[in-house]
CSV table of C-alpha atoms and ligand atoms in Angstrom, one decimal:
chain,number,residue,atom,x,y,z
A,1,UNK,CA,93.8,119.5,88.1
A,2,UNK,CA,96.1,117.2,87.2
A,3,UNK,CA,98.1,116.9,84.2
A,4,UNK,CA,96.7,113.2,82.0
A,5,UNK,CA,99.2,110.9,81.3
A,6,UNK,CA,99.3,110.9,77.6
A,7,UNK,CA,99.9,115.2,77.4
A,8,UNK,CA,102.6,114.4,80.4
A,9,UNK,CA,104.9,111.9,78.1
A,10,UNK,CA,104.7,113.4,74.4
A,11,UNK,CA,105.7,116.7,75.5
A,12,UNK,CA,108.0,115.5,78.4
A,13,UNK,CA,111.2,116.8,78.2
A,14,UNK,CA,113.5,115.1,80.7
A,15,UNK,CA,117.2,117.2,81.7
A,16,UNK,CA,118.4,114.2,81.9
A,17,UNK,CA,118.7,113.1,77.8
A,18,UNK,CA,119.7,109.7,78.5
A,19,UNK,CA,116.4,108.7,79.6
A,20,UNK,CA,115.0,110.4,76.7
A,21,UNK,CA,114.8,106.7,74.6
A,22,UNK,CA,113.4,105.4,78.1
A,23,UNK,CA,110.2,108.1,78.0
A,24,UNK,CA,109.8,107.1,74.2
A,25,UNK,CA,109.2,103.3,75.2
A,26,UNK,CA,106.6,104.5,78.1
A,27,UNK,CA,104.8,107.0,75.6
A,28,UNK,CA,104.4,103.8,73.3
A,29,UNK,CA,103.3,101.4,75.7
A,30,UNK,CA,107.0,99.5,75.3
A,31,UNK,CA,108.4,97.2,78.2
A,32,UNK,CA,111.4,98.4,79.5
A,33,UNK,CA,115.0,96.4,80.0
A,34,UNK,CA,117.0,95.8,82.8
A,35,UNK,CA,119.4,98.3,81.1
A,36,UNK,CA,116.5,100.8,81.3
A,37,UNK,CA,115.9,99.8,84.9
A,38,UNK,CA,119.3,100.7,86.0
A,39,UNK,CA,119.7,103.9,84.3
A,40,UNK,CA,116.3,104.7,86.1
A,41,UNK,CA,118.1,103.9,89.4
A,42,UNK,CA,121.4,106.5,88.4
A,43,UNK,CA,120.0,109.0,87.5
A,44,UNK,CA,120.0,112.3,89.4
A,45,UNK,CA,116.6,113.1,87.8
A,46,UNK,CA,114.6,112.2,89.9
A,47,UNK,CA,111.8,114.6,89.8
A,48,UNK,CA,111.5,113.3,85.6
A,49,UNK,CA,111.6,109.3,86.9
A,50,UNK,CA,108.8,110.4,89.4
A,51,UNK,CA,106.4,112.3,87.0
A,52,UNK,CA,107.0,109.2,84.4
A,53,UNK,CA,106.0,107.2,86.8
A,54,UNK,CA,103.2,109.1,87.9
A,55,UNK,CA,102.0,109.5,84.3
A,56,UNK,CA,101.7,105.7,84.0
A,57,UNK,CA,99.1,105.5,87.3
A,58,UNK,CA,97.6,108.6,86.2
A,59,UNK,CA,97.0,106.6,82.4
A,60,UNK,CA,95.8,103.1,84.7
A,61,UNK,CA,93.9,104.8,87.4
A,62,UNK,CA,93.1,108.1,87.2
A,63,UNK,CA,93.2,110.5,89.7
A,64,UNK,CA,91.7,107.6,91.8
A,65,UNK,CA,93.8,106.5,94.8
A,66,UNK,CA,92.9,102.9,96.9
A,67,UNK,CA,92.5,101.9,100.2
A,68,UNK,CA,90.7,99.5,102.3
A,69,UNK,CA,89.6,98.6,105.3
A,70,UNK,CA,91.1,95.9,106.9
A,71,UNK,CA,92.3,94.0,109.7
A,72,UNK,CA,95.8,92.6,109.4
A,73,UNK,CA,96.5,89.4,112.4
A,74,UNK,CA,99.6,88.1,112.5
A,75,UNK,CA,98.8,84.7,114.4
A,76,UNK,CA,102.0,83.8,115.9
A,77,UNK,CA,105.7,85.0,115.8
A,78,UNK,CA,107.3,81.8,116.8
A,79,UNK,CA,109.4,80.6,113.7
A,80,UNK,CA,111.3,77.6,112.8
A,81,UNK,CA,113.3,79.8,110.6
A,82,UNK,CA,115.8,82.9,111.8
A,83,UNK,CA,116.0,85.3,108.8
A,84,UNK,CA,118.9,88.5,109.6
A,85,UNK,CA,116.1,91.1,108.2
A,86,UNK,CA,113.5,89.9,110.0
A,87,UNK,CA,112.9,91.3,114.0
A,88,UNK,CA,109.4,89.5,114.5
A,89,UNK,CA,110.2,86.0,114.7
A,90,UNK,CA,110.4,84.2,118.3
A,91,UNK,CA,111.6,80.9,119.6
A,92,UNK,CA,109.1,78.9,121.2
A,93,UNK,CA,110.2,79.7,124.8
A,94,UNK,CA,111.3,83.1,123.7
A,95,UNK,CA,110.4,85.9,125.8
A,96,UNK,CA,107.9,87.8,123.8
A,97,UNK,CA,106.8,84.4,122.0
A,98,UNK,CA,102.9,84.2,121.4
A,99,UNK,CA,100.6,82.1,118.9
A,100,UNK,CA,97.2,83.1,119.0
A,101,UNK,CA,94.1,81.1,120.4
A,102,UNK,CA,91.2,80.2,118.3
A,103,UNK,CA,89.1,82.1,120.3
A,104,UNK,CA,91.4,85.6,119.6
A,105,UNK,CA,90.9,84.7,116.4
A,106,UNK,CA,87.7,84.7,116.7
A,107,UNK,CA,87.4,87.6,118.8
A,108,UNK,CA,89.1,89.2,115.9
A,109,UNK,CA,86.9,88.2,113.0
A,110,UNK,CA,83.6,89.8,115.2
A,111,UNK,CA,85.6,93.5,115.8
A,112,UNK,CA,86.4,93.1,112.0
A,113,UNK,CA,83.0,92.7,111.3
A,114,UNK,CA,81.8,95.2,113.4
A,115,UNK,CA,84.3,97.8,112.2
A,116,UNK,CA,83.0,97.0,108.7
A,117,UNK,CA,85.8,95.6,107.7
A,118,UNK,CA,85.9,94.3,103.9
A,119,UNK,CA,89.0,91.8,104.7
A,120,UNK,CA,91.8,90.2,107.1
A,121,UNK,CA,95.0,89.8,105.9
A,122,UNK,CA,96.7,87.3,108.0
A,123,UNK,CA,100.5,85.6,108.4
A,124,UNK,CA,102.7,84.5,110.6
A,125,UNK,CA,105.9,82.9,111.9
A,126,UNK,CA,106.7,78.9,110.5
A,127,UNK,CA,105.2,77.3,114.1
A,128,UNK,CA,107.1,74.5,114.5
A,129,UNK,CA,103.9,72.2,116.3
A,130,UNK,CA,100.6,74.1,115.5
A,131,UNK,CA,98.4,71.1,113.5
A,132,UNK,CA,97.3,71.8,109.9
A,133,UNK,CA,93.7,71.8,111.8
A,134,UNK,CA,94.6,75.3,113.3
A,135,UNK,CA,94.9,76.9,109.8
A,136,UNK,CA,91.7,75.9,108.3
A,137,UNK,CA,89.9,76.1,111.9
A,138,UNK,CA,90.7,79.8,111.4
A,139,UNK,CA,89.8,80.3,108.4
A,140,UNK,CA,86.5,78.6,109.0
A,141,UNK,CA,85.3,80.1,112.5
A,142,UNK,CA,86.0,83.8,110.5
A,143,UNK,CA,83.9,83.0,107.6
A,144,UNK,CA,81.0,81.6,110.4
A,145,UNK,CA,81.4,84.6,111.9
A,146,UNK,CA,82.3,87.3,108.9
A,147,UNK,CA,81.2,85.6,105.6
A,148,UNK,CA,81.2,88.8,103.4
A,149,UNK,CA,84.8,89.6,105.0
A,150,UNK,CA,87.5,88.4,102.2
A,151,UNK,CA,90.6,86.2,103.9
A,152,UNK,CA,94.2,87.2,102.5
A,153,UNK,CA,96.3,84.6,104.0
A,154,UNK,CA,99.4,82.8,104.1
A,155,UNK,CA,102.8,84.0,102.2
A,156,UNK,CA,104.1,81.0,99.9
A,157,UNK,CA,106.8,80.1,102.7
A,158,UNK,CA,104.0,79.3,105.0
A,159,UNK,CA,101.8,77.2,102.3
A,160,UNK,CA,105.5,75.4,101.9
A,161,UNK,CA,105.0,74.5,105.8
A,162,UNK,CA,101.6,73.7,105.8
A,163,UNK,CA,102.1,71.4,103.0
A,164,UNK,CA,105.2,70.0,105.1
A,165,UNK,CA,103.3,69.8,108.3
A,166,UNK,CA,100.2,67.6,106.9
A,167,UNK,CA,102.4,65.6,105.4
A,168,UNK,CA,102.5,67.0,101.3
A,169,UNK,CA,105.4,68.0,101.2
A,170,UNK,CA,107.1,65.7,99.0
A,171,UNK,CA,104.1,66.1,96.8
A,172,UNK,CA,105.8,68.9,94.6
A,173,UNK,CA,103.3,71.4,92.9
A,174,UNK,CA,100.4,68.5,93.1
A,175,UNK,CA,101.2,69.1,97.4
A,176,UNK,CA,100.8,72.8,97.3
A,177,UNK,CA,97.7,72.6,95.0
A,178,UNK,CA,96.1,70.0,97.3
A,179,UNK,CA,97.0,72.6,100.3
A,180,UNK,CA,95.7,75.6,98.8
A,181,UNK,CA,92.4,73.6,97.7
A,182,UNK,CA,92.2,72.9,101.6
A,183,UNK,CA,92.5,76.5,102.5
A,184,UNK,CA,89.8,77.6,99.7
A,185,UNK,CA,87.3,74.5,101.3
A,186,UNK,CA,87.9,76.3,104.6
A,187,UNK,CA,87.5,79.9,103.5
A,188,UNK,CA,90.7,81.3,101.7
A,189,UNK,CA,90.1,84.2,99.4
A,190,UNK,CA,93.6,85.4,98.2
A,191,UNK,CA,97.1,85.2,99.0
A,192,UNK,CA,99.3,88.3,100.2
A,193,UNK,CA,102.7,88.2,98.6
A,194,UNK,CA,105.1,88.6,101.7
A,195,UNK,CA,108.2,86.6,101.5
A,196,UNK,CA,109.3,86.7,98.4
A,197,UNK,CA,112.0,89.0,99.6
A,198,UNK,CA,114.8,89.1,96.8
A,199,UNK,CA,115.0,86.3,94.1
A,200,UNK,CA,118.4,85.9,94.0
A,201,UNK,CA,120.6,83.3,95.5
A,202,UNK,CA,123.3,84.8,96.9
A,203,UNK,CA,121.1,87.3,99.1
A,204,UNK,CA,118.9,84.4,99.9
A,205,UNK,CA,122.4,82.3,101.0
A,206,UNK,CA,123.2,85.5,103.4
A,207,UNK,CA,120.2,86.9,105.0
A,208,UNK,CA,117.6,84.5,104.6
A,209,UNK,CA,119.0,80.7,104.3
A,210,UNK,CA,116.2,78.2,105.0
A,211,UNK,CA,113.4,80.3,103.8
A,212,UNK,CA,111.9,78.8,100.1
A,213,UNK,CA,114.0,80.3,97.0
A,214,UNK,CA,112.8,82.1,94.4
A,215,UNK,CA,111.9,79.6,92.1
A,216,UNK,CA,109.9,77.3,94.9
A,217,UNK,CA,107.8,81.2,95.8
A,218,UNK,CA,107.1,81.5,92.4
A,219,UNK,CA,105.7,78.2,91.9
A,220,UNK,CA,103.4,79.1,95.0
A,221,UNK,CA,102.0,81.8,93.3
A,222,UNK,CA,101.6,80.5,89.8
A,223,UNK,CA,99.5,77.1,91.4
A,224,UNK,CA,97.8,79.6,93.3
A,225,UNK,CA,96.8,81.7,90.2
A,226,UNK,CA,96.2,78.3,88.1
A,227,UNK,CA,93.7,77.7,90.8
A,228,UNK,CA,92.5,81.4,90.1
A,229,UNK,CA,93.4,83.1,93.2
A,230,UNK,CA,95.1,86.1,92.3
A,231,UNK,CA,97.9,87.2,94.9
A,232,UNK,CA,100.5,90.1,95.3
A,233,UNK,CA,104.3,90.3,95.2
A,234,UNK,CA,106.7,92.0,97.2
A,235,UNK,CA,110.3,93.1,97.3
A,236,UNK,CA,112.1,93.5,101.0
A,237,UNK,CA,114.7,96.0,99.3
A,238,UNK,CA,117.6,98.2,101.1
A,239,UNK,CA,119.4,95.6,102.9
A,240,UNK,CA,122.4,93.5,101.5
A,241,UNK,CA,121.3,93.2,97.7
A,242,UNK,CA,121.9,95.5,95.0
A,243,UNK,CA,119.7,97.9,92.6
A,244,UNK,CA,120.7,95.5,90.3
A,245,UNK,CA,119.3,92.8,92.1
A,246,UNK,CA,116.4,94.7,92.4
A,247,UNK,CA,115.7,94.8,88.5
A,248,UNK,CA,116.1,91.4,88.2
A,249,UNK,CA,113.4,90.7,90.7
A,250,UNK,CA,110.8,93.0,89.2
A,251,UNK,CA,112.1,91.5,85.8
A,252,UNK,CA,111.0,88.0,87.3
A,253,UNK,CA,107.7,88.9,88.7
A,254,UNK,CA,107.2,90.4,84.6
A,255,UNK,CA,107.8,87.3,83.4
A,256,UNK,CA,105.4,85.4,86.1
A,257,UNK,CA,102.6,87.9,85.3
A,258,UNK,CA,103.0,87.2,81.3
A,259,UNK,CA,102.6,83.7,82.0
A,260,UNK,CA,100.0,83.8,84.2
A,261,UNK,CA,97.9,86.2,81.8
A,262,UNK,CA,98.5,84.2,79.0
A,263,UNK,CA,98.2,80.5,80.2
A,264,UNK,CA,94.7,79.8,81.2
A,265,UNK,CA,95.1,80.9,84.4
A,266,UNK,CA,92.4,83.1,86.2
A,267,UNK,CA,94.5,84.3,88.8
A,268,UNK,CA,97.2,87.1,88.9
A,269,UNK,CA,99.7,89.2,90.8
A,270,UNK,CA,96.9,92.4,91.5
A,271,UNK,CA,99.6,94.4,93.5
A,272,UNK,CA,103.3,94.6,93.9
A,273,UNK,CA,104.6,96.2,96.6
A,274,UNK,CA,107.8,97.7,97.0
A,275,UNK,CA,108.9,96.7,101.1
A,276,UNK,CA,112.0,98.9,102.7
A,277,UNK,CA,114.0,97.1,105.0
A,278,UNK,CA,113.3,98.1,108.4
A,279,UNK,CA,116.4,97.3,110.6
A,280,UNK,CA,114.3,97.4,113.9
A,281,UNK,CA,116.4,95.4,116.2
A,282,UNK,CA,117.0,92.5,113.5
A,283,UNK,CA,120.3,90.8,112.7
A,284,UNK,CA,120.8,93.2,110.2
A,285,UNK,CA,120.1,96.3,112.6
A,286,UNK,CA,123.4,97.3,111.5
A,287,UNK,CA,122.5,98.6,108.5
A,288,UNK,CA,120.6,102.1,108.3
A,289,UNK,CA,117.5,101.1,105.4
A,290,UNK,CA,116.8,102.6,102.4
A,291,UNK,CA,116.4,106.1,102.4
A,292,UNK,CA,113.2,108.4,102.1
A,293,UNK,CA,114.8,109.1,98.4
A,294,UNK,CA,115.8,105.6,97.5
A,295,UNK,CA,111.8,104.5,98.4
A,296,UNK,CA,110.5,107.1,96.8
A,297,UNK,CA,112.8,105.9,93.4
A,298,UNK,CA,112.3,102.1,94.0
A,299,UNK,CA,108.4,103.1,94.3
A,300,UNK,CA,108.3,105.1,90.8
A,301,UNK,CA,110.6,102.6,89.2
A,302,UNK,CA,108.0,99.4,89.9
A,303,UNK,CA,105.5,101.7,88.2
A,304,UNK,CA,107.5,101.8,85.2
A,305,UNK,CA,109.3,98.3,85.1
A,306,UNK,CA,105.8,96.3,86.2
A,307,UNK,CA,103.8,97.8,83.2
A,308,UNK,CA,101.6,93.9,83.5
A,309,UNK,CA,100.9,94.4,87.1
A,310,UNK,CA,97.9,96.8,87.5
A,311,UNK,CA,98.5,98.3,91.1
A,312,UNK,CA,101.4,99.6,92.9
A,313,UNK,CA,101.2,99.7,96.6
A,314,UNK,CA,102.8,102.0,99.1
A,315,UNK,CA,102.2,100.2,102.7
A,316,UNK,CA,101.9,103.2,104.8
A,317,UNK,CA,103.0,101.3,107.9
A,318,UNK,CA,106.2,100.3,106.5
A,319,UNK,CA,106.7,103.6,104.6
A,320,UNK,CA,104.4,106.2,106.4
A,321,UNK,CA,101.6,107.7,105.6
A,322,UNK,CA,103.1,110.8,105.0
A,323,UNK,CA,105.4,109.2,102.5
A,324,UNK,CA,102.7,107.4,100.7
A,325,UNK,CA,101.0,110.4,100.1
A,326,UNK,CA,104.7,111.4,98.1
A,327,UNK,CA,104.5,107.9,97.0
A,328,UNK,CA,100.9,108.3,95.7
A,329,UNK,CA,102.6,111.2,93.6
A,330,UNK,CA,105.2,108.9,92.0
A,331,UNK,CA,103.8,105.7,90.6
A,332,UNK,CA,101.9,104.3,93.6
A,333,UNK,CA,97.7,104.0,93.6
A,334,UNK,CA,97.2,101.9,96.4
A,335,UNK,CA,98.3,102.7,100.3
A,336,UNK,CA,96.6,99.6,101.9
A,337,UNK,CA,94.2,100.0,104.7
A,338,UNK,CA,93.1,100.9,108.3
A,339,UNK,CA,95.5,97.6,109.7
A,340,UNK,CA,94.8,98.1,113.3
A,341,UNK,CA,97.4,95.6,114.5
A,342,UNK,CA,100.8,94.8,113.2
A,343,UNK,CA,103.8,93.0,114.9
A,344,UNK,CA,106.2,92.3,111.9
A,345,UNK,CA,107.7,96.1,111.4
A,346,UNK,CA,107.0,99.6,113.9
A,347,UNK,CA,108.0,102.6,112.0
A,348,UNK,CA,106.2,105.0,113.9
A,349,UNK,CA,105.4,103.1,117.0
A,350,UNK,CA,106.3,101.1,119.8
A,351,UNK,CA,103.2,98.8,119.9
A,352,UNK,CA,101.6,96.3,117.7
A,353,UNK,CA,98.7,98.9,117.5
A,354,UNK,CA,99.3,100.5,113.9
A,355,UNK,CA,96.0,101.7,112.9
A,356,UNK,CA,94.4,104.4,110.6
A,357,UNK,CA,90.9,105.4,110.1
A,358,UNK,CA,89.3,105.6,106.9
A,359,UNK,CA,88.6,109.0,107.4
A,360,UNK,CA,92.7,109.5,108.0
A,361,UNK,CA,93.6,107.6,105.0
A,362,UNK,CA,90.8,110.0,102.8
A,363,UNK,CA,92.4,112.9,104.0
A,364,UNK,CA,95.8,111.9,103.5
A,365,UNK,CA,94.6,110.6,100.2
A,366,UNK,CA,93.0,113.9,99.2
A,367,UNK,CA,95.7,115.9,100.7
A,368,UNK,CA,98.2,114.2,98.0
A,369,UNK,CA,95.8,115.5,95.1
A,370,UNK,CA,93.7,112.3,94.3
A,371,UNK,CA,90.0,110.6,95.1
A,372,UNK,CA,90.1,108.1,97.8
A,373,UNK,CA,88.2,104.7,96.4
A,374,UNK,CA,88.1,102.3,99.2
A,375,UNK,CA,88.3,99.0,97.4
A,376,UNK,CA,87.7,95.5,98.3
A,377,UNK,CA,90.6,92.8,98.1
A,378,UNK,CA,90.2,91.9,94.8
A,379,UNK,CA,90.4,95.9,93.6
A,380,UNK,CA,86.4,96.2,93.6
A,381,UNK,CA,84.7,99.5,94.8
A,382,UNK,CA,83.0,99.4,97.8
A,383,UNK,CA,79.8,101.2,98.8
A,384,UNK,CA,79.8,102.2,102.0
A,385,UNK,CA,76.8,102.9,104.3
A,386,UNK,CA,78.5,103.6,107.8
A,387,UNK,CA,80.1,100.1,108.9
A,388,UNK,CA,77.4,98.2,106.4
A,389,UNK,CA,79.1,97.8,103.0
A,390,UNK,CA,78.4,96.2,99.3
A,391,UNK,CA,80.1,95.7,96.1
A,392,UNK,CA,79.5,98.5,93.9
B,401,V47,O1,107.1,88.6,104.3
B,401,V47,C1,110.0,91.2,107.4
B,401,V47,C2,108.7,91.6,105.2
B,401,V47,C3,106.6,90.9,104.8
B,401,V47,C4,111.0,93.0,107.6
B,401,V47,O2,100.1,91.4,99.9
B,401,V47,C5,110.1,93.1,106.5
B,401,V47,O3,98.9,93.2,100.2
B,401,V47,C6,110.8,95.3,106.2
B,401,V47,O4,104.2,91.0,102.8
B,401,V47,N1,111.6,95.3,107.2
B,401,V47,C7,105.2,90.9,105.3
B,401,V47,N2,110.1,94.2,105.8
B,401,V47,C8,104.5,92.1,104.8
B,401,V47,C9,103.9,91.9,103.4
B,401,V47,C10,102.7,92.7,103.0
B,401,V47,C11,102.5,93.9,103.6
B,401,V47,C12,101.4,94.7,103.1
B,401,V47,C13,100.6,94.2,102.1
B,401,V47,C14,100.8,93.0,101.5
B,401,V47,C15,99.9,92.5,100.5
B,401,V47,C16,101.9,92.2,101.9
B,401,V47,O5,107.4,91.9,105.5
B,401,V47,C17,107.4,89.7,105.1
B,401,V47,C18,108.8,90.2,104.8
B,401,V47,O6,109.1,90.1,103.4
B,401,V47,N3,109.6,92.0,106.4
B,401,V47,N4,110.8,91.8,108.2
B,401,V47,C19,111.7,94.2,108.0
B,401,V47,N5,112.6,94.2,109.0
């Protein structure tokens, strides 16, 4: 049995006394600085950072732990842009280059269905020529063929594109809402929150110059929530940037979620997700990645910095799933789904065929000490009769 939050914190007794003021803040529900942040990140007690952390889920979610089962489909890697971090991206006449057909699409949506999946989570590269047509084609041949399945789709830099390519894209916010309106028409549920990569302008300069900044992601997301989609947020962390850095970017994504929950917005951030960089053979392959430590920290300090954003995700593919079962121990609820395919980071594999089944993500789950809930996009439960499925 597991200890409950509330007994964990009043009689929590860190060895390290200087986060004593910082365990008095999370016992009474208070935010923490960026000051709090970074002594979080120096510490050498680790172990106390981890069972704050943990306290926190346990007081959110109880011993439950999330999953779902999905399909991610990255459409194409061919990209106009040529971030350092990034080792998915092709040039059009690239060897290796690809952009899916309608019909794989299609093909895609019908095993999805089949497998019982509850929703595809789909990106890709900036394709320098594929119409505005393609992207709400997609969209609307899957929900033909998969109408329960929920679509996650489209970081903000691609929304930025697609506003671009159909001719929006000097339209400012009204642009991007008129995009994202599009994509709803055509059958967008959600979108993932890939890209935002670190908000700061000096790592953007260096490793990703030409993607969106900060500021233009952000005002992605908070049309998108003003529209009430909710979305997620990430962090591609352990490259060039700093812990400080770091702080300042779950700081921002704080301040994002205030102002979406208390504007009239029916959207929100649902999930941040902590990303380690994976060097793979990037421009950046130089550098060796965040270690298992350092994830497991960066994962137990989003817990306690985003106390406004309900789930914390550990994406098994990019951190394992023997990780994520650590992680699910330190601040993390969520380990994302069965994925099946995925081309934009191989941890554990050679191939684009990353995939876990339900009954491995359970066990892994359980293994870790918590009940498996397999959820729906939106953080739903999902009853489950074989590969036929309903909202509880
Ligand atoms: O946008 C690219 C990152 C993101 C690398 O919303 C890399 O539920 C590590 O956003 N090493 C895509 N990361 C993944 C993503 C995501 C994943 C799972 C769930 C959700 C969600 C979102 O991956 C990209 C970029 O930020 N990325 N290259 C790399 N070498």
């Amino acid at each position: 049995m597991r200890t409950s939050a509330l007994q964990l914190t009043e009689n929590f007794a860190p060895s390290d006394k200087a986060l004593v003021p910082i365990v008095e803040k999370v016992v009474h529900d208070e935010s923490l600085t960026a000051e709090d942040g970074l002594l979080l990140y120096e510490t050498t007690d680790l172990w106390s950072v981890c069972s704050l952390a943990d306290s926190v889920r346990t007081k959110l979610h109880g011993n439950n732990a999330f999953y779902n089962i999905n399909r991610h489909v990255n459409y194409s890697n061919v990209c106009a842009l040529s971030c350092k971090f990034c080792d998915f991206y092709r040039k059009k006449d690239q060897e290796g280059a690809y952009a899916h057909s309608l019909e794989d699409i299609s093909n895609e949506a019908t095993q999805a269905r089949l497998a019982g999946a509850t929703e595809m989570h789909i990106v890709g590269g900036l394709h320098p020529w594929l119409p505005f047509s393609y992207y709400t084609q997609m969209l609307s041949t899957i929900k033909e063929i998969a109408p329960d399945i929920h679509i996650k789709a489209f970081t903000a830099v691609e929304i930025v594109h697609l506003a671009r390519i159909s001719k929006r894209g000097r339209d400012g916010i009204a642009g991007i809402a008129s995009v994202i309106n599009d994509l709803v028409d055509a059958g967008l549920g959600s979108l993932p929150g890939g890209g935002a990569e670190v908000f700061d302008e000096r790592i953007h300069d260096e490793a990703y110059r030409g993607k969106i900044k900060g500021e233009q992601w952000l005002d992605v997301h908070r049309v998108a929530h003003e529209l009430g989609l909710n979305t997620n947020a990430t962090m591609l962390y352990g490259h060039i940037e700093t812990r400080e850095d770091r702080i300042k970017h779950m700081l921002t994504i704080r301040e994002e979620q205030d102002r979406s929950i208390t504007s009239s917005s029916s959207g929100t951030f649902q999930a941040f997700i902590p990303l380690p960089f994976i060097p793979g053979v990037s421009e950046l392959s130089h550098l060796p990645g965040p270690s298992g430590i350092e994830n497991l920290r960066t994962i137990a300090i989003s817990r306690l910095m985003l106390d406004n954003v309900p789930h914390i995700k550990a994406f098994w593919i990019m951190q394992t799933l023997h990780m994520a079962q650590h992680m699910l121990q330190c601040g993390a609820d969520d380990i994302d789904g069965t994925v099946m395919w995925y081309d934009i980071t191989k941890v554990e594999s050679n191939t684009t065929h990353q995939e876990s089944s339900a009954e491995d993500l359970c066990r892994a789950i359980r293994d870790a000490g918590f009940v498996p809930v397999e959820r729906d996009t939106l953080y739903r439960e999902i009853e489950r009769d074989g590969k036929s499925w309903s909202v509880r």
